mmCIF file of C-alpha atoms and ligand atoms in Angstrom:
data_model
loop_
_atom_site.group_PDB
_atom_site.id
_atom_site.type_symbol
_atom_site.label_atom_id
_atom_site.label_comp_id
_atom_site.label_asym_id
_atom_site.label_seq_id
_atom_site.Cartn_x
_atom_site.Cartn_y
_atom_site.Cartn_z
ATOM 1 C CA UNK A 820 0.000 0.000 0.000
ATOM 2 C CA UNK A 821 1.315 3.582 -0.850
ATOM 3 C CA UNK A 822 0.288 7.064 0.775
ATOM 4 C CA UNK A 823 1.350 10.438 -0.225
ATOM 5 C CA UNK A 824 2.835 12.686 2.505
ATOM 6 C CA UNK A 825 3.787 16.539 1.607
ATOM 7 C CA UNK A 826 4.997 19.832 3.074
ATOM 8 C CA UNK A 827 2.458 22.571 3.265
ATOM 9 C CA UNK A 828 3.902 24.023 -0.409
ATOM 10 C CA UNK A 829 3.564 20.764 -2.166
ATOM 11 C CA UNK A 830 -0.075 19.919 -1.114
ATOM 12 C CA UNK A 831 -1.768 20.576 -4.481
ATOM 13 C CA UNK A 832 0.593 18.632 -6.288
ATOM 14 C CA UNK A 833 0.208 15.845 -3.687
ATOM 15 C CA UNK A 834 -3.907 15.991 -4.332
ATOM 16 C CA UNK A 835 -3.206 15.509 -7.980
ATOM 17 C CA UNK A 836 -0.746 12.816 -7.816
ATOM 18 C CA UNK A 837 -3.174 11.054 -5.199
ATOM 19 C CA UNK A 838 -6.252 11.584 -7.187
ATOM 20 C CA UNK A 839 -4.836 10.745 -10.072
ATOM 21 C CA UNK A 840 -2.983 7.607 -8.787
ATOM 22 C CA UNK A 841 -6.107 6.522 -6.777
ATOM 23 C CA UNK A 842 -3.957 6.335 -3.363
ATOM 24 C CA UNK A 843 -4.358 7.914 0.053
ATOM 25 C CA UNK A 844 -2.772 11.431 1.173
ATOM 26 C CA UNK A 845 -1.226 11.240 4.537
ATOM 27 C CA UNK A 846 -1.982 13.276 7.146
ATOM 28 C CA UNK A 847 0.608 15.596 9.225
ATOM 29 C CA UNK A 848 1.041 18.226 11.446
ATOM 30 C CA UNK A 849 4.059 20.479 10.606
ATOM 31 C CA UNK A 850 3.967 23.837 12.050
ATOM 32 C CA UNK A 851 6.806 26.223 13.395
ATOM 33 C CA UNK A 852 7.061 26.858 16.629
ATOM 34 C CA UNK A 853 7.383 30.469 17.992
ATOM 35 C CA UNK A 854 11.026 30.551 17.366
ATOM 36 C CA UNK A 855 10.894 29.115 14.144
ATOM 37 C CA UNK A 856 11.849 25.823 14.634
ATOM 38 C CA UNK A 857 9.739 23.330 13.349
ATOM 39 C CA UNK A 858 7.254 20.755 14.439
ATOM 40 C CA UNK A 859 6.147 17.606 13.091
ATOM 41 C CA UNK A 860 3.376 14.849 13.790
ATOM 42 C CA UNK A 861 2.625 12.137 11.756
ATOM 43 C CA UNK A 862 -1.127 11.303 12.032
ATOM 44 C CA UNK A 863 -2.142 8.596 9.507
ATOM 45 C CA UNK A 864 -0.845 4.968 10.274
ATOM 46 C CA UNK A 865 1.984 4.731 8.349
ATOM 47 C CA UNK A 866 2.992 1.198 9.252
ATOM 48 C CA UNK A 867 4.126 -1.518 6.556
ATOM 49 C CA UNK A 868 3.194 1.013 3.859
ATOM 50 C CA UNK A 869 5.102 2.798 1.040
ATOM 51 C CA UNK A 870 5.686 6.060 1.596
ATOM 52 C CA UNK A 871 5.808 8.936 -1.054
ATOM 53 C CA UNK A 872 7.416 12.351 -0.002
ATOM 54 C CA UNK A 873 6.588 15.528 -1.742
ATOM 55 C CA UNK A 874 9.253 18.133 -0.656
ATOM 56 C CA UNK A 875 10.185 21.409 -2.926
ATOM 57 C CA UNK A 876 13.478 22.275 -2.669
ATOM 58 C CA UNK A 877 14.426 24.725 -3.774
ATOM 59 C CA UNK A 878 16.339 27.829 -1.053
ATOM 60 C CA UNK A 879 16.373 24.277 1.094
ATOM 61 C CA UNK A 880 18.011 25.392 3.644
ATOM 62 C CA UNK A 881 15.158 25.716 5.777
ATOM 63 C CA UNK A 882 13.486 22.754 4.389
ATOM 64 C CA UNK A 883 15.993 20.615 4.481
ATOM 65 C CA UNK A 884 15.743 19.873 8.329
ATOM 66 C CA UNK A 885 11.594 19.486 7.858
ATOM 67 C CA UNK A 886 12.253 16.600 5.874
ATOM 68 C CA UNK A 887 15.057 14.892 7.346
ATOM 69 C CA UNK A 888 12.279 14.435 10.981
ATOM 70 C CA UNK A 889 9.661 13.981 8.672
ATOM 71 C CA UNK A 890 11.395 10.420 6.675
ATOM 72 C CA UNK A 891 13.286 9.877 10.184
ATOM 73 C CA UNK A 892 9.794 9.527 12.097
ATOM 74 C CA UNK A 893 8.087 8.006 8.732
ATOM 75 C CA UNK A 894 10.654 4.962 8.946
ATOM 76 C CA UNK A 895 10.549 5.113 13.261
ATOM 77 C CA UNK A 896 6.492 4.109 12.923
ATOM 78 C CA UNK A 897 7.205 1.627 10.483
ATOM 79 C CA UNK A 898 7.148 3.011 6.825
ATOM 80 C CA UNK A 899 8.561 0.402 4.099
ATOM 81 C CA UNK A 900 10.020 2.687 2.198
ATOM 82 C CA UNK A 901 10.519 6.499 1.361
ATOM 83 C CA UNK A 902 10.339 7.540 -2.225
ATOM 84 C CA UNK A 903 11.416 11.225 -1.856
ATOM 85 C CA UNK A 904 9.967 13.925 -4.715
ATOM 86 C CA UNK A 905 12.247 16.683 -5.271
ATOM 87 C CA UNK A 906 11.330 18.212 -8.356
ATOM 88 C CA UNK A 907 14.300 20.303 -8.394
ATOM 89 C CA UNK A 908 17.876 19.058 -7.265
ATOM 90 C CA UNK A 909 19.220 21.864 -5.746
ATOM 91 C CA UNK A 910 23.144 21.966 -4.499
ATOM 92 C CA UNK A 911 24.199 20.565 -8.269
ATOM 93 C CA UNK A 912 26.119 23.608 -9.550
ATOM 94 C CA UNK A 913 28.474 23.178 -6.965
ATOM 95 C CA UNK A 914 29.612 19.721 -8.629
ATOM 96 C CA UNK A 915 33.542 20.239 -8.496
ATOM 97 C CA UNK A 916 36.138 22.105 -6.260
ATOM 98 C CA UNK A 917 36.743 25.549 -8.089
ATOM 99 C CA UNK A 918 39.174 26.241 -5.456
ATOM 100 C CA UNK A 919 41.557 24.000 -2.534
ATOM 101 C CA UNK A 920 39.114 23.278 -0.001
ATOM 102 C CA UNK A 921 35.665 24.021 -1.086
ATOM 103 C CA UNK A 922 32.722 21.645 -0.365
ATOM 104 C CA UNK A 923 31.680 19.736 -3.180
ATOM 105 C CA UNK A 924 27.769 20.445 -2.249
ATOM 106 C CA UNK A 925 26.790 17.883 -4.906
ATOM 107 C CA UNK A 926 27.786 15.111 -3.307
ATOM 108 C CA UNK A 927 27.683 16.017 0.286
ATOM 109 C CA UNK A 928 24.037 16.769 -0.664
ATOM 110 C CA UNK A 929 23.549 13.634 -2.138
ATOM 111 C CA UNK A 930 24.728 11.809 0.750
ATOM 112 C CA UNK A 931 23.045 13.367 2.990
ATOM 113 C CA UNK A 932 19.511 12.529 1.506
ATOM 114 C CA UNK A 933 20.636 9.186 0.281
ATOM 115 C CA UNK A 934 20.837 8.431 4.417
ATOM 116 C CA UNK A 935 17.440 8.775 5.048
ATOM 117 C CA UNK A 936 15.527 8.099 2.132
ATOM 118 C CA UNK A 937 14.903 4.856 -0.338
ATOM 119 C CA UNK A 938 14.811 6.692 -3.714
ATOM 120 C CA UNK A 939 14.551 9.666 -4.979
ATOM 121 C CA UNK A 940 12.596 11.444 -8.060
ATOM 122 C CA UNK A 941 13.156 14.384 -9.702
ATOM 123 C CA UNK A 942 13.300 16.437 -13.152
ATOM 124 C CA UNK A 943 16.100 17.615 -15.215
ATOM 125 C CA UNK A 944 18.509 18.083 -12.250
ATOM 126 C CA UNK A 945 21.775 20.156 -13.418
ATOM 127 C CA UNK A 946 24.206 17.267 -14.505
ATOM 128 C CA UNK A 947 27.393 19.119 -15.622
ATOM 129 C CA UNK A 948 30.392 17.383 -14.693
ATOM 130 C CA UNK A 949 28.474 14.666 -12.736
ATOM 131 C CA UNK A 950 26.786 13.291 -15.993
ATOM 132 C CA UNK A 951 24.428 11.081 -14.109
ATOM 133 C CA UNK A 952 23.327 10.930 -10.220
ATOM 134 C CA UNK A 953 24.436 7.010 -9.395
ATOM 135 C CA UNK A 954 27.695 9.174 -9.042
ATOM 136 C CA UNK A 955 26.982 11.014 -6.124
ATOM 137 C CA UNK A 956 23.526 9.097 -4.613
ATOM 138 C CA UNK A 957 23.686 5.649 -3.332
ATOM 139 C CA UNK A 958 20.146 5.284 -3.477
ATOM 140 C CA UNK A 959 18.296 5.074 -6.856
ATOM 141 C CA UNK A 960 17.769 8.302 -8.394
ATOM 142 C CA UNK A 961 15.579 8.720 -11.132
ATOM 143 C CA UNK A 962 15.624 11.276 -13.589
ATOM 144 C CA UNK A 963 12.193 12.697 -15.365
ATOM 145 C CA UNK A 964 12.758 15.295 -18.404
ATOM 146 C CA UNK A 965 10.346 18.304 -18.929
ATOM 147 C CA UNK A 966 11.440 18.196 -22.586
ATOM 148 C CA UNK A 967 8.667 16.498 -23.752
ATOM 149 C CA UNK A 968 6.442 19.411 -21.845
ATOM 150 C CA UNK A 969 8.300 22.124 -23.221
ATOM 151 C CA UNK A 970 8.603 21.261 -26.759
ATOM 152 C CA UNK A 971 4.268 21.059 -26.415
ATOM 153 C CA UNK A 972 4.211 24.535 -25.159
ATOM 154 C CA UNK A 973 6.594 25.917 -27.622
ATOM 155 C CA UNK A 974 4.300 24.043 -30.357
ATOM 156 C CA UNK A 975 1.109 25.618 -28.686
ATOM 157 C CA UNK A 976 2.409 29.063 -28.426
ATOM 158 C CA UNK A 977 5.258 30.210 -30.861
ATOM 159 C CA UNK A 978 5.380 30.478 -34.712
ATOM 160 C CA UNK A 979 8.360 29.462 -35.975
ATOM 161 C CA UNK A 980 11.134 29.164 -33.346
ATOM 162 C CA UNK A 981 14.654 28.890 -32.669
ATOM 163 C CA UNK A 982 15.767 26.833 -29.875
ATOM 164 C CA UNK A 983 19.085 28.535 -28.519
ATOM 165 C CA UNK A 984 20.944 27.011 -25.258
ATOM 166 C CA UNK A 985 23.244 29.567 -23.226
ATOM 167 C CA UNK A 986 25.805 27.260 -23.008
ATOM 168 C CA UNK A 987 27.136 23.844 -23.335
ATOM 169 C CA UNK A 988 25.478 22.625 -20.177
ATOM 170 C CA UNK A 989 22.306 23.386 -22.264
ATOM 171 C CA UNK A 990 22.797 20.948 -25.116
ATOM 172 C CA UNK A 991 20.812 17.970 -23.571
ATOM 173 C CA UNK A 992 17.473 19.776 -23.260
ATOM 174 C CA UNK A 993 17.715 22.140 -26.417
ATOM 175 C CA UNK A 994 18.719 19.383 -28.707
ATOM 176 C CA UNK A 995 15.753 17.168 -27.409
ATOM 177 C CA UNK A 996 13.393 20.140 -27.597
ATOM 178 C CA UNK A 997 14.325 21.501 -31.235
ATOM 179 C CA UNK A 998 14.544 17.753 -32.400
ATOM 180 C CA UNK A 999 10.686 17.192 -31.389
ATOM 181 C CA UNK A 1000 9.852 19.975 -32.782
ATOM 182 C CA UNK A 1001 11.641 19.895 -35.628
ATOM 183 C CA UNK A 1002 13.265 23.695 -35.530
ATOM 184 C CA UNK A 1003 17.109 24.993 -35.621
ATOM 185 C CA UNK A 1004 18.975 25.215 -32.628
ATOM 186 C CA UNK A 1005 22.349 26.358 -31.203
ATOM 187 C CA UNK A 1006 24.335 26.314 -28.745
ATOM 188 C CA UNK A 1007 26.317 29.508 -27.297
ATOM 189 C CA UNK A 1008 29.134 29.877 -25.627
ATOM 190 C CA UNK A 1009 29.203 31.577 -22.244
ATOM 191 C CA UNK A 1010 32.100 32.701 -19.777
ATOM 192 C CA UNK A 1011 31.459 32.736 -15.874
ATOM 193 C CA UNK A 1012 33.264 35.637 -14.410
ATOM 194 C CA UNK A 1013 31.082 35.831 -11.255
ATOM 195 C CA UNK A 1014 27.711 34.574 -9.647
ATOM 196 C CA UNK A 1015 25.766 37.083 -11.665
ATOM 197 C CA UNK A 1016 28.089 38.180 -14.405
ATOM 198 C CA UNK A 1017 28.624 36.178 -17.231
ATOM 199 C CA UNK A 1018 29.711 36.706 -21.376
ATOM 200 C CA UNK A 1019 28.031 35.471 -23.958
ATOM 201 C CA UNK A 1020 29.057 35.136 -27.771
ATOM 202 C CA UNK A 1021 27.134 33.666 -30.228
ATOM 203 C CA UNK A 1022 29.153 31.225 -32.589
ATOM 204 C CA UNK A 1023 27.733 31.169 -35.757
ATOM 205 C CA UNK A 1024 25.431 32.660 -37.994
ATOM 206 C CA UNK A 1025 22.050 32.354 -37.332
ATOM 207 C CA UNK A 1026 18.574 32.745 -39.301
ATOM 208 C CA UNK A 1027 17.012 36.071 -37.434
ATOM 209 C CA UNK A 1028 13.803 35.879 -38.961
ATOM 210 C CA UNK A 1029 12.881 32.925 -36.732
ATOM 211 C CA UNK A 1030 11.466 33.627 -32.737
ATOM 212 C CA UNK A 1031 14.500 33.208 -30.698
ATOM 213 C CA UNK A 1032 13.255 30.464 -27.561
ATOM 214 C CA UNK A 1033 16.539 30.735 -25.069
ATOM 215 C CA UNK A 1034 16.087 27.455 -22.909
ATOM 216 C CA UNK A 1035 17.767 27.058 -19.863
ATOM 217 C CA UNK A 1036 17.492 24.583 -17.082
ATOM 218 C CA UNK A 1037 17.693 27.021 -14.269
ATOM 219 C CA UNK A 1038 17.228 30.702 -13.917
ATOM 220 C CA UNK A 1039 18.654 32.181 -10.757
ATOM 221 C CA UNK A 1040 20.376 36.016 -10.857
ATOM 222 C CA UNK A 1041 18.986 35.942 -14.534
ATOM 223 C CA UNK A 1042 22.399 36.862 -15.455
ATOM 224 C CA UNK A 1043 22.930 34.359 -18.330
ATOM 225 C CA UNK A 1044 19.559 35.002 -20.035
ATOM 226 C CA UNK A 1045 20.517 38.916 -19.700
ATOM 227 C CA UNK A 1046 23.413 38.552 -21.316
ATOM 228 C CA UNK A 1047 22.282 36.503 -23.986
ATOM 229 C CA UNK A 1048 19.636 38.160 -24.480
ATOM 230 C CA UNK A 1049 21.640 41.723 -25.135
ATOM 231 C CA UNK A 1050 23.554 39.690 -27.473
ATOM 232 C CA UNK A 1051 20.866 37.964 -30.085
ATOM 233 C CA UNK A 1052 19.192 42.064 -29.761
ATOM 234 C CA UNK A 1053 22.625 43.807 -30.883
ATOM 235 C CA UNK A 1054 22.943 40.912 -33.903
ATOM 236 C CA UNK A 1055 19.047 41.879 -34.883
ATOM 237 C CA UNK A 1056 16.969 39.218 -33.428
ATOM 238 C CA UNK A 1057 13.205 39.649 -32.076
ATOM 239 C CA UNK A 1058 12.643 39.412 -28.428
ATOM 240 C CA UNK A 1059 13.631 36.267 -27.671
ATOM 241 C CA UNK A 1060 11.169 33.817 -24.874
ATOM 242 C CA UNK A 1061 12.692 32.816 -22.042
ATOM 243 C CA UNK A 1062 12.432 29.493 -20.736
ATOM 244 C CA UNK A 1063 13.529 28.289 -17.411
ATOM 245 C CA UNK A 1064 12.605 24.625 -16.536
ATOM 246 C CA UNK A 1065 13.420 25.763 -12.853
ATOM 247 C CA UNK A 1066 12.684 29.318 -11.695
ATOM 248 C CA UNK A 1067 15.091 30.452 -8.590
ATOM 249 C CA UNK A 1068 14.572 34.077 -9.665
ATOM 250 C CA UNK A 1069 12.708 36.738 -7.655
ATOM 251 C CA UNK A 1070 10.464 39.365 -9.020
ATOM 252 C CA UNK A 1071 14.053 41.889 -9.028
ATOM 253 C CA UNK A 1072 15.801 39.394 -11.474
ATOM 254 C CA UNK A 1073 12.730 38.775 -13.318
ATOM 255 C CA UNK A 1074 12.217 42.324 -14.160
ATOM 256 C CA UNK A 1075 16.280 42.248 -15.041
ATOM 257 C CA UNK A 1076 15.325 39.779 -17.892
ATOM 258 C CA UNK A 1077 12.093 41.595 -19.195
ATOM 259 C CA UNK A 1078 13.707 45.217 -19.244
ATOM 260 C CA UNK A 1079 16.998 43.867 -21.276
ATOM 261 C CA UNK A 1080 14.374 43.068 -23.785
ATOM 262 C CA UNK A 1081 12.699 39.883 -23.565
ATOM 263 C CA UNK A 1082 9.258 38.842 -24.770
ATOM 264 C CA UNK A 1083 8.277 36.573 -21.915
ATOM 265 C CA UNK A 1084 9.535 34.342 -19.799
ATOM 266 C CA UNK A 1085 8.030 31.147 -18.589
ATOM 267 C CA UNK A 1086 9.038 28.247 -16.118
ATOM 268 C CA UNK A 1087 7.810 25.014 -14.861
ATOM 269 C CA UNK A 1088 5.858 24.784 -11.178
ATOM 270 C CA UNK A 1089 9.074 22.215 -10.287
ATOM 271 C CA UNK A 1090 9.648 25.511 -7.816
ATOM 272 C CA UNK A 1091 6.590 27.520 -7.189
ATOM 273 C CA UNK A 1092 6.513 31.085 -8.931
ATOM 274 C CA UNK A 1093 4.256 34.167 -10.618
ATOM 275 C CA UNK A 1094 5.827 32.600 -13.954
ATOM 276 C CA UNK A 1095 5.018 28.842 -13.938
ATOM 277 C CA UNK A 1096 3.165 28.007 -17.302
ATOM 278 C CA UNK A 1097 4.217 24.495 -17.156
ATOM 279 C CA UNK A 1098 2.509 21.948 -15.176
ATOM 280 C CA UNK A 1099 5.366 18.840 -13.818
ATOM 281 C CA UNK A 1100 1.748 16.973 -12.507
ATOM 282 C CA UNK A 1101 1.541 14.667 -15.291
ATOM 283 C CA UNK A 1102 5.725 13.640 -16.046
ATOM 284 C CA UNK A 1103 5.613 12.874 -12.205
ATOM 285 C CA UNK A 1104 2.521 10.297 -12.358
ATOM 286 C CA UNK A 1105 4.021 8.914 -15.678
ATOM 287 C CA UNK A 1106 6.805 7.653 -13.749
ATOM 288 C CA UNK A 1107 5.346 6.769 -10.465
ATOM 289 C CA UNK A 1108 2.881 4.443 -12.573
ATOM 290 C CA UNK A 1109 5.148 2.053 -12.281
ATOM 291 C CA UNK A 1110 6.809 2.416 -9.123
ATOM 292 C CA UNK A 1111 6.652 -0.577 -7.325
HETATM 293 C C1 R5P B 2555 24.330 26.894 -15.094
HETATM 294 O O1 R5P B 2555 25.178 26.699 -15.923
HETATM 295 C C2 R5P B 2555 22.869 26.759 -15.354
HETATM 296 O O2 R5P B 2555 22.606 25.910 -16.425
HETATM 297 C C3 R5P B 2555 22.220 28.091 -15.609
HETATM 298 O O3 R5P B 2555 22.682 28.635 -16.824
HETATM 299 C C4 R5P B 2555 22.547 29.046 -14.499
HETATM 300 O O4 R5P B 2555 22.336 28.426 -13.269
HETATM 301 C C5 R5P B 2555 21.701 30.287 -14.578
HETATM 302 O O5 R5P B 2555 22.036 31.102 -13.520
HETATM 303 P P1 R5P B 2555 21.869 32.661 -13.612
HETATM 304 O O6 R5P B 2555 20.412 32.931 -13.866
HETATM 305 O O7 R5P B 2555 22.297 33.138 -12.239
HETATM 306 O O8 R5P B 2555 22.751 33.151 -14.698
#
């Protein structure tokens, strides 16, 4: 038997996954206490079942702690097994030491979930020099793509695009969006020179009569789809759309991205903001389907 359990965020994704999967939502109690600290009581009878765990985590510092009681007590009244939903990764930039002695976050995030939990879903994390997440988890990991979802919105909504990537990173979701969609793409190059500030310089020559889509897997400062998108302006593109599979921004960076000239810009509800036009309900349940 399965049940659903969820952080306050995550509870109308966990009403459409249980609907939709025809299983039971678990009850909880999470609250904060007066200091901020949080509290936690598990109400439904969790014994001998299957547990799935909806947790958003993106900023998880504060979150992170929430979960780790929440699967601790889960498994202490007898849960079989926690399937953990993160629809975003977060910690995988950090996948290499830059410098001597920095903390490789990626894996020392990695490990620290892979303690406590059995498995562990989630979409299009940021695989860069870790190519898959066996690397760093020791607990299955499975990987769902939004490509399939953003190549239909990109049908439904633009004439004639261009898929463009930022940078090199980008090449696994723009090649699998353009190629289902059957439009150009290409891949820029981009130099990191700080958290926010970064060059970008387009290779080739491209076709500027088609709607430049800029596809990225996360948008944080907005400092790569800034720069990129000063760049395709200044060679004579149209306003490119901006798409973000994972939206860190905040309504400052946003507004950084729409002044330097772009059309729109659009993310998935992996992370919960003002621009989420694409739904992750569906790509989840298509995967836990078969779940055993
Ligand atoms: C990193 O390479 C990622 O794929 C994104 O390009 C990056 O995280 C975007 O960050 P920002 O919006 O801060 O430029």
């Amino acid at each position: 038997m399965k049940t659903i359990f969820y952080f306050p965020e995550d509870k109308a994704l966990a009403e459409y996954l249980a609907k939709k999967m025809g299983i039971d939502l678990g009850v909880a109690e999470i609250r904060n206490f007066p200091d901020g600290e949080t509290y936690i009581r598990i109400i439904s009878q969790v014994k001998n079942k299957s547990v799935i765990l909806i947790c958003r985590l993106d900023h998880p510092n504060n979150k992170i702690l929430p979960l780790f009681f929440m699967a601790k007590k889960l498994k202490e009244l007898g849960a079989l097994n926690i399937c953990l939903i993160a629809p975003y990764l977060p910690y995988m930039r950090q996948d290499k030491s830059f410098k001597a002695s920095e903390v490789v976050s990626a894996s020392v995030f990695a490990q620290f979930l892979s303690s406590f939990i059995d498995q562990l879903i989630t979409i299009d994390p940021h695989l860069h020099r870790i190519k898959d997440l066996s690397e760093i988890f020791s607990v299955p990991a499975i990987t769902i793509h939004l490509t399939r979802d953003v190549a239909e919105w990109i049908r439904a909504n633009i004439d004639s695009p261009c898929i463009i990537g930022p940078d090199e990173e980008s090449k696994q979701w723009v090649i699998e969006v353009a190629k289902s969609l059957d439009a150009p793409f290409i891949i820029l190059e981009k130099i990191r020179y700080s958290d926010s500030n970064v060059k970008i310089s387009i290779p080739v020559s491209m076709d500027i009569t088609k709607t430049p889509v800029l596809l990225d897997d996360i948008i944080s400062t907005g400092g790569s789809m800034v720069a990129t998108i000063r760049e395709l302006i200044n060679k004579g593109f149209k306003p490119p759309v901006c798409i973000g599979m994972h939206a860190l921004f905040n309504k400052n960076n946003y507004n950084k991205i729409m002044k330097s000239g772009a059309k729109k810009v659009i993310t998935s509800n992996s992370i919960l903001n003002f621009s989420n036009e694409i739904d992750i309900g569906d790509v989840i349940f298509e995967k836990l389907k078969f779940l055993k």
